[in-house]
Amino acid sequence: MMCVCVCDSVMQFRLGKMVVQEFTVDLNKPLVFQVGHLEERYQEWVHQPIVSKEGPRFFGNDVLEFLTRTKWWAVPTIWLPVVCWLLVKSIRMDHTIQEVALLALFGVFIWTLVEYTLHRFLFHIETKTYWANTAHYLLHGCHHKHPMDSLRLVFPPTATAILCVLFWKLVAFFATPTTTPALFGGGLLGYVMYDCTHYYLHHGQPSKDPAKNLKRYHLNHHFRIQNKGFGITSSLWDYVFRTLPPSKTTGKNN
């Protein structure tokens, strides 16, 4: 009799191990520390967008929650004065206005490559462990899951300031002390243009090209084929690196 009970207990244990209930995200609770539990299922989950203008709560802590929310106008308000200061700094270092303008334009151009590279290789990195999923969700996954969340569309100023320090050191390594401010200022201007453009593509209603085409191009990245079309301000680098999304016509023919 005891043997039968033991065998029955072992069988229940084995069945219990086999029938492990999969983790389910509760959208009514703070999300950040939930999504990591999805493990290998995270990538599939995060690329199934929820179209709602009301975003989810990230943290239970009100201070942390506040730091994740940014109005779009904060980006130009904070960073455009910094851009102007940097350009004037190079002028005061005996560069002509024309030279500074060319350096700034080159900085904007370099930013478009940085924008593409970060979006393709960092923002769309595939993760499956708890902390990697959590970090990815904070960095970019939240935007794909809730693409119309207006308060989590542009980059928070605190995070931007930290990245600015790193990019400043990188630019200073390659440029001279007098050209660094203008180059970096151009890159920062490119970033402001990127974030404002990105917000407009989600919440604006452009009626004419090129804005109308850019909106279609970017929403295609969100809702049709998310591993193509990484350019936000232009499709230049998607064309160069062959990551242009196929047209609907091509897909039907195939």
Coordinates of N, CA and C in Angstrom, one line a residue:
M1 N 0.8 -1.2 0.0 CA 0.0 0.0 0.0 C 0.9 1.3 0.0
M2 N 1.9 1.3 0.8 CA 2.8 2.4 0.9 C 3.5 2.6 -0.4
C3 N 3.9 1.5 -1.1 CA 4.6 1.6 -2.4 C 3.7 2.2 -3.4
V4 N 2.4 1.9 -3.4 CA 1.5 2.5 -4.4 C 1.4 4.0 -4.1
C5 N 1.3 4.4 -2.8 CA 1.2 5.9 -2.5 C 2.5 6.6 -3.0
V6 N 3.7 6.0 -2.8 CA 4.9 6.6 -3.2 C 4.9 6.8 -4.7
C7 N 4.6 5.7 -5.4 CA 4.6 5.8 -6.9 C 3.6 6.8 -7.4
D8 N 2.4 6.9 -6.7 CA 1.4 7.9 -7.1 C 2.0 9.3 -6.9
S9 N 2.7 9.5 -5.8 CA 3.3 10.8 -5.5 C 4.3 11.2 -6.5
V10 N 5.2 10.2 -6.8 CA 6.2 10.5 -7.8 C 5.6 10.9 -9.2
M11 N 4.5 10.1 -9.5 CA 3.8 10.4 -10.8 C 3.2 11.8 -10.8
Q12 N 2.6 12.2 -9.7 CA 2.1 13.6 -9.6 C 3.2 14.6 -9.7
F13 N 4.3 14.4 -9.1 CA 5.5 15.3 -9.1 C 5.9 15.5 -10.6
R14 N 6.1 14.3 -11.3 CA 6.5 14.4 -12.7 C 5.5 15.2 -13.5
L15 N 4.2 14.9 -13.3 CA 3.2 15.6 -14.1 C 3.3 17.1 -13.8
G16 N 3.5 17.4 -12.5 CA 3.6 18.7 -12.1 C 4.7 19.5 -12.8
K17 N 5.8 18.8 -12.9 CA 7.0 19.3 -13.6 C 6.7 19.6 -15.1
M18 N 5.9 18.7 -15.7 CA 5.6 18.8 -17.1 C 4.6 19.9 -17.4
V19 N 3.6 20.1 -16.5 CA 2.6 21.0 -16.7 C 2.9 22.3 -15.9
V20 N 4.0 23.0 -16.4 CA 4.3 24.3 -15.7 C 3.6 25.4 -16.5
Q21 N 2.9 26.2 -15.7 CA 2.1 27.3 -16.4 C 3.0 28.4 -16.8
E22 N 2.9 28.8 -18.1 CA 3.7 29.9 -18.6 C 3.4 31.2 -18.0
F23 N 4.4 32.1 -17.8 CA 4.3 33.4 -17.2 C 3.4 34.3 -18.1
T24 N 2.5 35.0 -17.5 CA 1.6 35.9 -18.2 C 1.8 37.3 -17.6
V25 N 2.1 38.3 -18.5 CA 2.3 39.7 -18.1 C 0.9 40.3 -17.7
D26 N 0.8 40.9 -16.6 CA -0.4 41.6 -16.1 C -0.2 43.1 -16.5
L27 N -1.0 43.5 -17.5 CA -0.8 44.9 -18.0 C -1.4 45.9 -17.0
N28 N -2.1 45.5 -15.9 CA -2.6 46.4 -14.9 C -1.6 46.6 -13.8
K29 N -0.5 46.0 -13.8 CA 0.6 46.2 -12.8 C 1.8 46.8 -13.5
P30 N 2.7 47.4 -12.7 CA 4.0 47.9 -13.3 C 4.7 46.8 -14.1
L31 N 5.1 47.2 -15.3 CA 5.6 46.2 -16.3 C 7.1 45.8 -16.2
V32 N 7.9 46.8 -15.9 CA 9.4 46.6 -16.1 C 9.9 45.4 -15.5
F33 N 9.5 45.1 -14.3 CA 10.1 43.9 -13.6 C 9.3 42.6 -13.9
Q34 N 8.3 42.7 -14.8 CA 7.5 41.5 -15.2 C 8.1 40.9 -16.5
V35 N 8.4 41.8 -17.4 CA 8.7 41.3 -18.8 C 9.9 40.4 -18.9
G36 N 10.9 40.5 -18.0 CA 12.0 39.6 -18.0 C 11.6 38.1 -17.8
H37 N 10.5 37.9 -17.1 CA 10.1 36.5 -16.8 C 9.6 35.8 -18.1
L38 N 9.4 36.6 -19.1 CA 8.9 35.9 -20.4 C 10.0 35.1 -21.0
E39 N 11.3 35.5 -20.7 CA 12.4 34.7 -21.2 C 12.4 34.7 -22.8
E40 N 12.4 33.5 -23.3 CA 12.5 33.3 -24.8 C 11.2 33.8 -25.5
R41 N 10.1 33.9 -24.8 CA 8.9 34.4 -25.4 C 8.8 35.9 -25.5
Y42 N 9.8 36.6 -24.9 CA 9.7 38.1 -24.8 C 9.7 38.7 -26.2
Q43 N 10.6 38.2 -27.1 CA 10.7 38.8 -28.4 C 9.3 38.8 -29.2
E44 N 8.7 37.7 -29.1 CA 7.4 37.6 -29.7 C 6.3 38.5 -29.1
W45 N 6.4 38.5 -27.8 CA 5.4 39.4 -27.0 C 5.6 40.9 -27.3
V46 N 6.9 41.3 -27.3 CA 7.1 42.7 -27.4 C 6.9 43.3 -28.8
H47 N 6.8 42.4 -29.8 CA 6.6 42.8 -31.2 C 5.1 42.6 -31.6
Q48 N 4.3 42.5 -30.6 CA 2.8 42.5 -30.8 C 2.2 43.7 -30.2
P49 N 2.2 44.8 -31.0 CA 1.9 46.1 -30.5 C 0.5 46.3 -29.9
I50 N 0.3 47.1 -28.9 CA -0.9 47.5 -28.3 C -1.1 49.0 -28.7
V51 N -2.1 49.2 -29.5 CA -2.3 50.6 -30.0 C -3.3 51.3 -29.0
S52 N -2.6 52.1 -28.2 CA -3.4 52.9 -27.2 C -2.6 54.2 -26.8
K53 N -3.3 55.3 -26.8 CA -2.6 56.5 -26.5 C -2.2 56.6 -25.0
E54 N -2.8 55.8 -24.2 CA -2.5 55.7 -22.8 C -1.5 54.6 -22.5
G55 N -0.3 55.0 -22.0 CA 0.7 54.1 -21.8 C 0.6 53.3 -20.5
P56 N 1.3 52.2 -20.3 CA 1.3 51.5 -19.1 C 2.1 52.1 -18.0
R57 N 2.0 51.6 -16.8 CA 2.8 52.0 -15.7 C 4.1 51.1 -15.7
F58 N 5.2 51.7 -15.6 CA 6.5 51.0 -15.6 C 6.9 50.5 -14.2
F59 N 6.9 51.5 -13.2 CA 7.4 51.2 -11.9 C 6.4 51.5 -10.8
G60 N 6.5 50.8 -9.7 CA 5.7 51.1 -8.6 C 6.1 52.4 -7.9
N61 N 7.4 52.7 -8.0 CA 7.9 53.9 -7.4 C 7.6 55.1 -8.2
D62 N 7.0 56.2 -7.6 CA 6.5 57.3 -8.3 C 7.7 58.2 -9.0
V63 N 8.8 58.2 -8.3 CA 9.9 59.0 -8.8 C 10.5 58.3 -10.0
L64 N 10.7 57.0 -10.0 CA 11.2 56.3 -11.2 C 10.2 56.4 -12.3
E65 N 8.9 56.3 -12.0 CA 7.9 56.4 -13.0 C 7.9 57.8 -13.7
F66 N 8.1 58.8 -12.9 CA 8.2 60.2 -13.4 C 9.3 60.3 -14.4
L67 N 10.5 59.7 -14.1 CA 11.7 59.8 -14.9 C 11.5 59.1 -16.3
T68 N 10.6 58.2 -16.4 CA 10.4 57.5 -17.7 C 9.5 58.3 -18.6
R69 N 8.9 59.4 -18.2 CA 7.9 60.1 -19.0 C 8.5 61.5 -19.4
T70 N 8.4 61.8 -20.7 CA 9.0 63.0 -21.2 C 8.1 63.6 -22.3
K71 N 7.8 64.9 -22.1 CA 7.0 65.6 -23.2 C 7.9 65.8 -24.4
W72 N 7.4 65.8 -25.6 CA 8.3 65.9 -26.8 C 9.0 67.3 -26.8
W73 N 8.3 68.3 -26.3 CA 8.9 69.7 -26.4 C 10.1 69.9 -25.5
A74 N 10.3 69.0 -24.5 CA 11.4 69.1 -23.6 C 12.7 68.9 -24.4
V75 N 12.7 68.1 -25.5 CA 13.9 67.8 -26.3 C 14.5 69.1 -26.9
P76 N 13.7 69.8 -27.8 CA 14.2 71.1 -28.3 C 14.5 72.2 -27.3
T77 N 13.6 72.2 -26.3 CA 13.7 73.2 -25.2 C 15.1 73.1 -24.5
I78 N 15.4 71.9 -24.2 CA 16.7 71.7 -23.4 C 17.9 71.7 -24.3
W79 N 17.9 71.0 -25.5 CA 19.1 70.8 -26.2 C 19.4 71.8 -27.3
L80 N 18.4 72.5 -27.8 CA 18.8 73.5 -28.9 C 19.7 74.7 -28.3
P81 N 19.4 75.1 -27.1 CA 20.4 76.1 -26.5 C 21.8 75.6 -26.4
V82 N 21.9 74.3 -26.1 CA 23.2 73.7 -26.0 C 23.9 73.6 -27.4
V83 N 23.1 73.3 -28.4 CA 23.6 73.3 -29.8 C 24.2 74.7 -30.1
C84 N 23.4 75.7 -29.9 CA 23.8 77.1 -30.2 C 25.1 77.4 -29.4
W85 N 25.2 77.1 -28.2 CA 26.4 77.4 -27.4 C 27.6 76.7 -27.9
L86 N 27.4 75.5 -28.4 CA 28.6 74.7 -29.0 C 29.0 75.3 -30.3
L87 N 28.1 75.8 -31.1 CA 28.5 76.4 -32.4 C 29.2 77.7 -32.2
V88 N 28.7 78.5 -31.2 CA 29.3 79.8 -30.9 C 30.7 79.5 -30.3
K89 N 30.9 78.5 -29.6 CA 32.2 78.1 -29.0 C 33.2 77.9 -30.0
S90 N 32.9 77.2 -31.1 CA 33.8 77.0 -32.2 C 34.1 78.3 -33.0
I91 N 33.1 79.1 -33.1 CA 33.3 80.4 -33.8 C 34.3 81.3 -33.0
R92 N 34.2 81.2 -31.6 CA 35.1 82.0 -30.8 C 36.5 81.4 -30.8
M93 N 36.6 80.2 -31.3 CA 38.0 79.6 -31.4 C 38.6 79.9 -32.8
D94 N 38.1 81.0 -33.4 CA 38.7 81.5 -34.7 C 38.2 80.7 -35.9
H95 N 37.1 80.0 -35.9 CA 36.6 79.4 -37.1 C 35.5 80.3 -37.6
T96 N 35.4 80.4 -38.9 CA 34.5 81.3 -39.6 C 33.1 80.6 -39.5
I97 N 32.0 81.5 -39.7 CA 30.7 81.0 -39.6 C 30.5 79.9 -40.7
Q98 N 31.1 80.1 -41.9 CA 30.9 79.1 -42.9 C 31.5 77.8 -42.5
E99 N 32.7 77.8 -41.9 CA 33.4 76.6 -41.5 C 32.6 75.9 -40.4
V100 N 32.0 76.6 -39.5 CA 31.2 76.0 -38.4 C 30.0 75.4 -39.0
A101 N 29.4 76.1 -39.9 CA 28.1 75.6 -40.6 C 28.4 74.2 -41.3
L102 N 29.6 74.2 -42.0 CA 29.9 72.9 -42.7 C 30.2 71.8 -41.7
L103 N 30.9 72.1 -40.6 CA 31.2 71.1 -39.5 C 29.9 70.6 -38.9
A104 N 29.0 71.6 -38.7 CA 27.7 71.2 -38.1 C 26.9 70.3 -39.0
L105 N 26.9 70.6 -40.3 CA 26.2 69.8 -41.3 C 26.8 68.4 -41.4
F106 N 28.1 68.3 -41.3 CA 28.8 67.0 -41.2 C 28.4 66.2 -40.0
G107 N 28.2 66.9 -38.9 CA 27.8 66.3 -37.6 C 26.4 65.7 -37.7
V108 N 25.5 66.5 -38.4 CA 24.1 66.0 -38.7 C 24.2 64.8 -39.5
F109 N 25.0 64.8 -40.5 CA 25.1 63.6 -41.4 C 25.6 62.4 -40.7
I110 N 26.6 62.6 -39.8 CA 27.1 61.5 -39.0 C 26.1 60.9 -38.1
W111 N 25.3 61.9 -37.5 CA 24.2 61.4 -36.6 C 23.2 60.5 -37.3
T112 N 22.9 60.7 -38.6 CA 22.0 59.8 -39.3 C 22.5 58.4 -39.4
L113 N 23.8 58.2 -39.5 CA 24.4 56.9 -39.4 C 24.4 56.3 -38.0
V114 N 24.6 57.2 -37.0 CA 24.5 56.7 -35.6 C 23.1 56.3 -35.3
E115 N 22.1 57.1 -35.7 CA 20.7 56.8 -35.6 C 20.4 55.4 -36.1
Y116 N 20.8 55.1 -37.3 CA 20.6 53.8 -38.0 C 21.2 52.7 -37.2
T117 N 22.5 52.9 -36.9 CA 23.3 51.9 -36.2 C 22.7 51.5 -34.9
L118 N 22.4 52.5 -34.1 CA 21.8 52.2 -32.8 C 20.5 51.5 -32.9
H119 N 19.6 52.0 -33.8 CA 18.3 51.4 -34.0 C 18.4 49.9 -34.4
R120 N 19.3 49.7 -35.4 CA 19.4 48.3 -35.9 C 20.1 47.3 -35.0
F121 N 21.2 47.7 -34.4 CA 22.0 46.7 -33.7 C 21.9 46.8 -32.2
L122 N 21.4 47.9 -31.6 CA 21.2 47.9 -30.2 C 19.7 47.8 -29.8
F123 N 18.9 48.7 -30.4 CA 17.5 48.7 -30.1 C 16.8 47.4 -30.5
H124 N 17.3 46.7 -31.5 CA 16.6 45.5 -32.0 C 17.5 44.3 -31.7
I125 N 18.3 44.3 -30.7 CA 19.1 43.2 -30.3 C 18.1 42.1 -29.7
E126 N 18.3 40.9 -30.0 CA 17.4 39.8 -29.5 C 17.9 39.4 -28.1
T127 N 17.0 39.4 -27.2 CA 17.3 39.0 -25.8 C 16.3 37.9 -25.3
K128 N 16.8 37.1 -24.3 CA 15.9 36.1 -23.8 C 16.1 35.8 -22.3
T129 N 17.1 36.5 -21.6 CA 17.3 36.3 -20.2 C 16.5 37.4 -19.5
Y130 N 16.3 37.2 -18.2 CA 15.5 38.1 -17.4 C 16.0 39.6 -17.5
W131 N 17.3 39.8 -17.1 CA 17.8 41.2 -17.1 C 18.0 41.8 -18.5
A132 N 18.4 40.9 -19.4 CA 18.5 41.4 -20.8 C 17.1 41.9 -21.3
N133 N 16.1 41.1 -21.1 CA 14.8 41.5 -21.5 C 14.3 42.8 -20.8
T134 N 14.6 42.9 -19.5 CA 14.2 44.0 -18.8 C 14.9 45.3 -19.3
A135 N 16.2 45.2 -19.6 CA 17.0 46.3 -20.1 C 16.4 46.7 -21.5
H136 N 16.2 45.7 -22.3 CA 15.7 46.0 -23.7 C 14.3 46.6 -23.7
Y137 N 13.5 46.2 -22.8 CA 12.2 46.8 -22.7 C 12.2 48.3 -22.3
L138 N 13.1 48.6 -21.4 CA 13.3 50.0 -21.0 C 13.9 50.8 -22.1
L139 N 14.8 50.2 -22.9 CA 15.5 51.0 -23.9 C 14.6 51.2 -25.2
H140 N 14.0 50.1 -25.6 CA 13.2 50.3 -26.9 C 12.0 49.4 -27.0
G141 N 12.0 48.3 -26.3 CA 10.9 47.3 -26.4 C 9.6 48.0 -26.0
C142 N 9.6 48.9 -25.0 CA 8.3 49.5 -24.6 C 7.7 50.3 -25.8
H143 N 8.6 50.9 -26.6 CA 8.1 51.7 -27.8 C 7.4 50.8 -28.8
H144 N 7.9 49.6 -29.0 CA 7.3 48.7 -29.9 C 6.0 48.0 -29.4
K145 N 6.0 47.8 -28.1 CA 4.8 47.3 -27.5 C 3.7 48.3 -27.4
H146 N 4.0 49.5 -27.1 CA 3.1 50.6 -27.0 C 3.5 51.8 -27.9
P147 N 3.4 51.6 -29.2 CA 4.0 52.6 -30.1 C 3.3 54.0 -30.1
M148 N 2.1 54.1 -29.5 CA 1.4 55.4 -29.4 C 1.5 56.1 -28.1
D149 N 2.3 55.5 -27.2 CA 2.5 56.1 -25.9 C 3.3 57.4 -26.1
S150 N 2.7 58.6 -26.0 CA 3.3 59.8 -26.3 C 4.4 60.3 -25.3
L151 N 4.3 59.8 -24.1 CA 5.2 60.2 -23.0 C 6.4 59.4 -23.0
R152 N 6.5 58.3 -23.8 CA 7.7 57.5 -23.8 C 8.2 57.3 -25.2
L153 N 8.1 58.4 -26.0 CA 8.5 58.3 -27.4 C 9.9 59.0 -27.6
V154 N 10.1 60.1 -26.9 CA 11.4 60.8 -27.0 C 12.3 60.3 -25.9
F155 N 13.6 60.5 -26.1 CA 14.5 60.0 -25.1 C 14.5 60.9 -23.8
P156 N 14.5 60.4 -22.6 CA 14.5 61.2 -21.4 C 15.8 62.0 -21.3
P157 N 15.7 63.3 -20.9 CA 16.9 64.2 -20.9 C 18.0 63.7 -20.0
T158 N 17.7 63.0 -18.9 CA 18.7 62.5 -18.0 C 19.6 61.5 -18.8
A159 N 18.9 60.5 -19.5 CA 19.6 59.5 -20.2 C 20.4 60.1 -21.4
T160 N 19.9 61.2 -22.0 CA 20.5 61.8 -23.1 C 21.8 62.5 -22.6
A161 N 21.7 63.1 -21.5 CA 22.9 63.8 -20.9 C 24.1 62.9 -20.6
I162 N 23.7 61.7 -20.1 CA 24.8 60.7 -19.9 C 25.4 60.2 -21.2
L163 N 24.6 60.0 -22.2 CA 25.1 59.6 -23.5 C 25.9 60.7 -24.2
C164 N 25.5 62.0 -23.9 CA 26.3 63.1 -24.5 C 27.7 63.1 -24.0
V165 N 27.9 62.8 -22.7 CA 29.3 62.7 -22.2 C 30.1 61.7 -23.0
L166 N 29.6 60.5 -23.2 CA 30.3 59.5 -23.9 C 30.6 59.9 -25.4
F167 N 29.6 60.5 -26.1 CA 29.7 60.9 -27.5 C 30.7 62.1 -27.6
W168 N 30.7 62.9 -26.6 CA 31.6 64.1 -26.6 C 33.1 63.5 -26.6
K169 N 33.3 62.6 -25.7 CA 34.7 62.0 -25.6 C 35.1 61.3 -26.9
L170 N 34.1 60.7 -27.6 CA 34.4 60.0 -28.8 C 34.7 61.0 -29.9
V171 N 33.9 62.0 -30.0 CA 34.2 63.1 -31.0 C 35.5 63.8 -30.8
A172 N 35.8 64.1 -29.5 CA 37.1 64.7 -29.1 C 38.3 63.9 -29.5
F173 N 38.1 62.6 -29.5 CA 39.2 61.7 -29.8 C 39.6 61.8 -31.3
F174 N 38.6 62.0 -32.1 CA 38.9 62.1 -33.6 C 39.1 63.5 -34.1
A175 N 38.5 64.5 -33.4 CA 38.6 65.8 -33.9 C 39.6 66.7 -33.1
T176 N 39.8 67.9 -33.6 CA 40.7 68.8 -32.9 C 39.9 69.6 -31.8
P177 N 40.5 70.2 -30.8 CA 39.8 70.9 -29.8 C 38.9 72.0 -30.3
T178 N 39.3 72.6 -31.4 CA 38.5 73.7 -31.9 C 37.3 73.3 -32.8
T179 N 37.4 72.1 -33.4 CA 36.3 71.6 -34.3 C 35.4 70.7 -33.5
T180 N 35.8 70.2 -32.4 CA 34.9 69.3 -31.6 C 33.6 69.9 -31.2
P181 N 33.5 71.1 -30.7 CA 32.2 71.7 -30.4 C 31.2 71.8 -31.5
A182 N 31.7 72.2 -32.7 CA 30.9 72.4 -33.9 C 30.4 71.0 -34.4
L183 N 31.3 70.0 -34.4 CA 30.9 68.7 -34.9 C 29.9 68.0 -33.9
F184 N 30.2 68.2 -32.6 CA 29.3 67.6 -31.6 C 28.0 68.3 -31.6
G185 N 28.0 69.7 -31.8 CA 26.8 70.4 -31.9 C 25.9 70.0 -33.0
G186 N 26.6 69.7 -34.2 CA 25.8 69.2 -35.3 C 25.2 67.9 -35.1
G187 N 25.9 67.0 -34.4 CA 25.4 65.7 -34.1 C 24.2 65.8 -33.1
L188 N 24.3 66.7 -32.1 CA 23.3 67.0 -31.2 C 22.0 67.6 -31.9
L189 N 22.3 68.4 -32.8 CA 21.2 69.0 -33.6 C 20.5 67.9 -34.4
G190 N 21.3 67.0 -34.9 CA 20.7 65.8 -35.6 C 19.8 65.0 -34.7
Y191 N 20.3 64.8 -33.5 CA 19.5 64.1 -32.5 C 18.1 64.8 -32.2
V192 N 18.2 66.1 -32.0 CA 16.9 66.8 -31.8 C 16.0 66.7 -33.0
M193 N 16.5 66.8 -34.2 CA 15.7 66.6 -35.4 C 15.1 65.2 -35.4
Y194 N 15.9 64.2 -35.0 CA 15.4 62.8 -35.0 C 14.3 62.6 -34.0
D195 N 14.5 63.1 -32.8 CA 13.4 62.8 -31.8 C 12.1 63.6 -32.1
C196 N 12.3 64.8 -32.6 CA 11.1 65.6 -33.0 C 10.4 64.9 -34.2
T197 N 11.2 64.5 -35.2 CA 10.6 63.8 -36.3 C 9.9 62.5 -35.9
H198 N 10.5 61.8 -35.1 CA 10.0 60.5 -34.6 C 8.6 60.7 -33.9
Y199 N 8.5 61.7 -33.1 CA 7.3 62.0 -32.4 C 6.2 62.4 -33.5
Y200 N 6.6 63.2 -34.4 CA 5.6 63.7 -35.4 C 5.1 62.5 -36.3
L201 N 6.0 61.6 -36.6 CA 5.6 60.5 -37.4 C 4.6 59.6 -36.7
H202 N 4.6 59.6 -35.4 CA 3.6 58.8 -34.7 C 2.3 59.6 -34.4
H203 N 2.4 60.9 -34.1 CA 1.3 61.6 -33.7 C 0.8 62.8 -34.6
G204 N 1.6 63.1 -35.6 CA 1.2 64.1 -36.6 C 0.4 63.5 -37.7
Q205 N -0.2 64.3 -38.5 CA -1.0 63.9 -39.6 C -0.5 64.6 -40.9
P206 N 0.7 64.2 -41.4 CA 1.2 64.9 -42.6 C 0.3 64.6 -43.8
S207 N 0.1 65.6 -44.6 CA -0.7 65.4 -45.8 C 0.1 65.4 -47.1
K208 N 1.4 65.8 -47.0 CA 2.2 65.9 -48.2 C 3.6 65.2 -47.9
D209 N 4.2 64.8 -49.0 CA 5.5 64.2 -49.0 C 6.5 65.4 -48.8
P210 N 7.7 65.1 -48.2 CA 8.2 63.8 -47.8 C 7.7 63.3 -46.4
A211 N 7.1 64.1 -45.6 CA 6.6 63.7 -44.3 C 5.6 62.6 -44.4
K212 N 4.7 62.6 -45.3 CA 3.7 61.6 -45.4 C 4.3 60.2 -45.7
N213 N 5.3 60.3 -46.6 CA 6.0 59.0 -47.0 C 6.8 58.5 -45.8
L214 N 7.4 59.4 -45.1 CA 8.2 59.0 -43.9 C 7.3 58.4 -42.9
K215 N 6.2 58.9 -42.6 CA 5.2 58.3 -41.7 C 4.8 56.9 -42.1
R216 N 4.5 56.8 -43.4 CA 4.1 55.4 -43.9 C 5.3 54.5 -43.7
Y217 N 6.5 54.9 -44.0 CA 7.7 54.1 -43.9 C 7.9 53.6 -42.5
H218 N 7.8 54.6 -41.5 CA 8.1 54.2 -40.2 C 7.0 53.3 -39.5
L219 N 5.7 53.6 -39.8 CA 4.7 52.8 -39.3 C 4.7 51.4 -39.9
N220 N 5.2 51.3 -41.1 CA 5.5 50.0 -41.7 C 6.5 49.2 -40.9
H221 N 7.5 49.9 -40.3 CA 8.4 49.2 -39.4 C 7.8 48.7 -38.2
H222 N 6.8 49.4 -37.7 CA 6.1 49.0 -36.4 C 5.1 47.9 -36.6
F223 N 4.3 48.0 -37.7 CA 3.2 47.2 -37.8 C 3.2 46.1 -38.9
R224 N 4.2 46.1 -39.8 CA 4.3 45.1 -40.8 C 5.5 44.3 -40.8
I225 N 6.7 44.9 -40.9 CA 7.9 44.1 -40.9 C 9.0 44.9 -40.0
Q226 N 9.1 44.4 -38.8 CA 9.9 45.1 -37.8 C 11.4 44.9 -37.8
N227 N 11.9 44.0 -38.7 CA 13.3 43.8 -38.8 C 13.9 44.5 -40.1
K228 N 13.1 45.4 -40.6 CA 13.6 46.2 -41.7 C 13.2 47.7 -41.5
G229 N 13.7 48.6 -42.3 CA 13.3 50.0 -42.2 C 13.7 50.7 -40.9
F230 N 15.0 50.7 -40.6 CA 15.5 51.2 -39.3 C 15.7 52.7 -39.3
G231 N 15.8 53.3 -40.5 CA 15.9 54.8 -40.6 C 14.7 55.5 -40.1
I232 N 14.9 56.6 -39.4 CA 13.7 57.4 -38.9 C 13.6 58.7 -39.7
T233 N 14.7 59.4 -39.7 CA 14.7 60.7 -40.5 C 14.8 60.5 -42.0
S234 N 15.3 59.4 -42.4 CA 15.5 59.1 -43.8 C 15.7 57.6 -44.0
S235 N 15.5 57.2 -45.2 CA 15.8 55.7 -45.6 C 17.2 55.5 -46.2
L236 N 18.0 56.6 -46.1 CA 19.3 56.5 -46.8 C 20.1 55.3 -46.4
W237 N 20.3 55.1 -45.1 CA 21.2 53.9 -44.7 C 20.5 52.6 -44.8
D238 N 19.2 52.6 -44.8 CA 18.5 51.3 -45.2 C 18.8 50.9 -46.6
Y239 N 18.9 51.9 -47.5 CA 19.2 51.7 -48.9 C 20.6 51.2 -49.0
V240 N 21.6 51.9 -48.3 CA 23.0 51.5 -48.4 C 23.2 50.1 -47.9
F241 N 22.6 49.8 -46.7 CA 22.9 48.5 -46.1 C 21.8 47.4 -46.4
R242 N 21.0 47.7 -47.4 CA 20.0 46.7 -47.9 C 19.0 46.2 -46.8
T243 N 18.5 47.2 -46.0 CA 17.5 46.8 -45.1 C 16.2 47.5 -45.4
L244 N 16.0 47.9 -46.6 CA 14.7 48.4 -47.0 C 13.7 47.4 -46.9
P245 N 12.5 47.7 -46.4 CA 11.4 46.7 -46.3 C 10.9 46.4 -47.7
P246 N 10.5 45.2 -48.0 CA 9.9 44.9 -49.3 C 8.6 45.6 -49.5
S247 N 8.2 45.9 -50.7 CA 6.9 46.5 -50.9 C 5.8 45.5 -50.8
K248 N 4.6 45.9 -50.5 CA 3.5 44.9 -50.4 C 3.3 44.2 -51.7
T249 N 3.5 44.9 -52.8 CA 3.4 44.2 -54.1 C 4.4 43.1 -54.3
T250 N 5.6 43.3 -53.9 CA 6.7 42.3 -54.0 C 6.3 41.1 -53.1
G251 N 5.8 41.4 -51.9 CA 5.4 40.3 -51.0 C 4.3 39.4 -51.6
K252 N 3.3 40.0 -52.2 CA 2.2 39.3 -52.8 C 2.7 38.4 -54.0
N253 N 3.7 39.0 -54.8 CA 4.2 38.2 -55.9 C 4.9 37.0 -55.5
N254 N 5.7 37.1 -54.4 CA 6.5 36.0 -53.8 C 5.6 34.9 -53.2

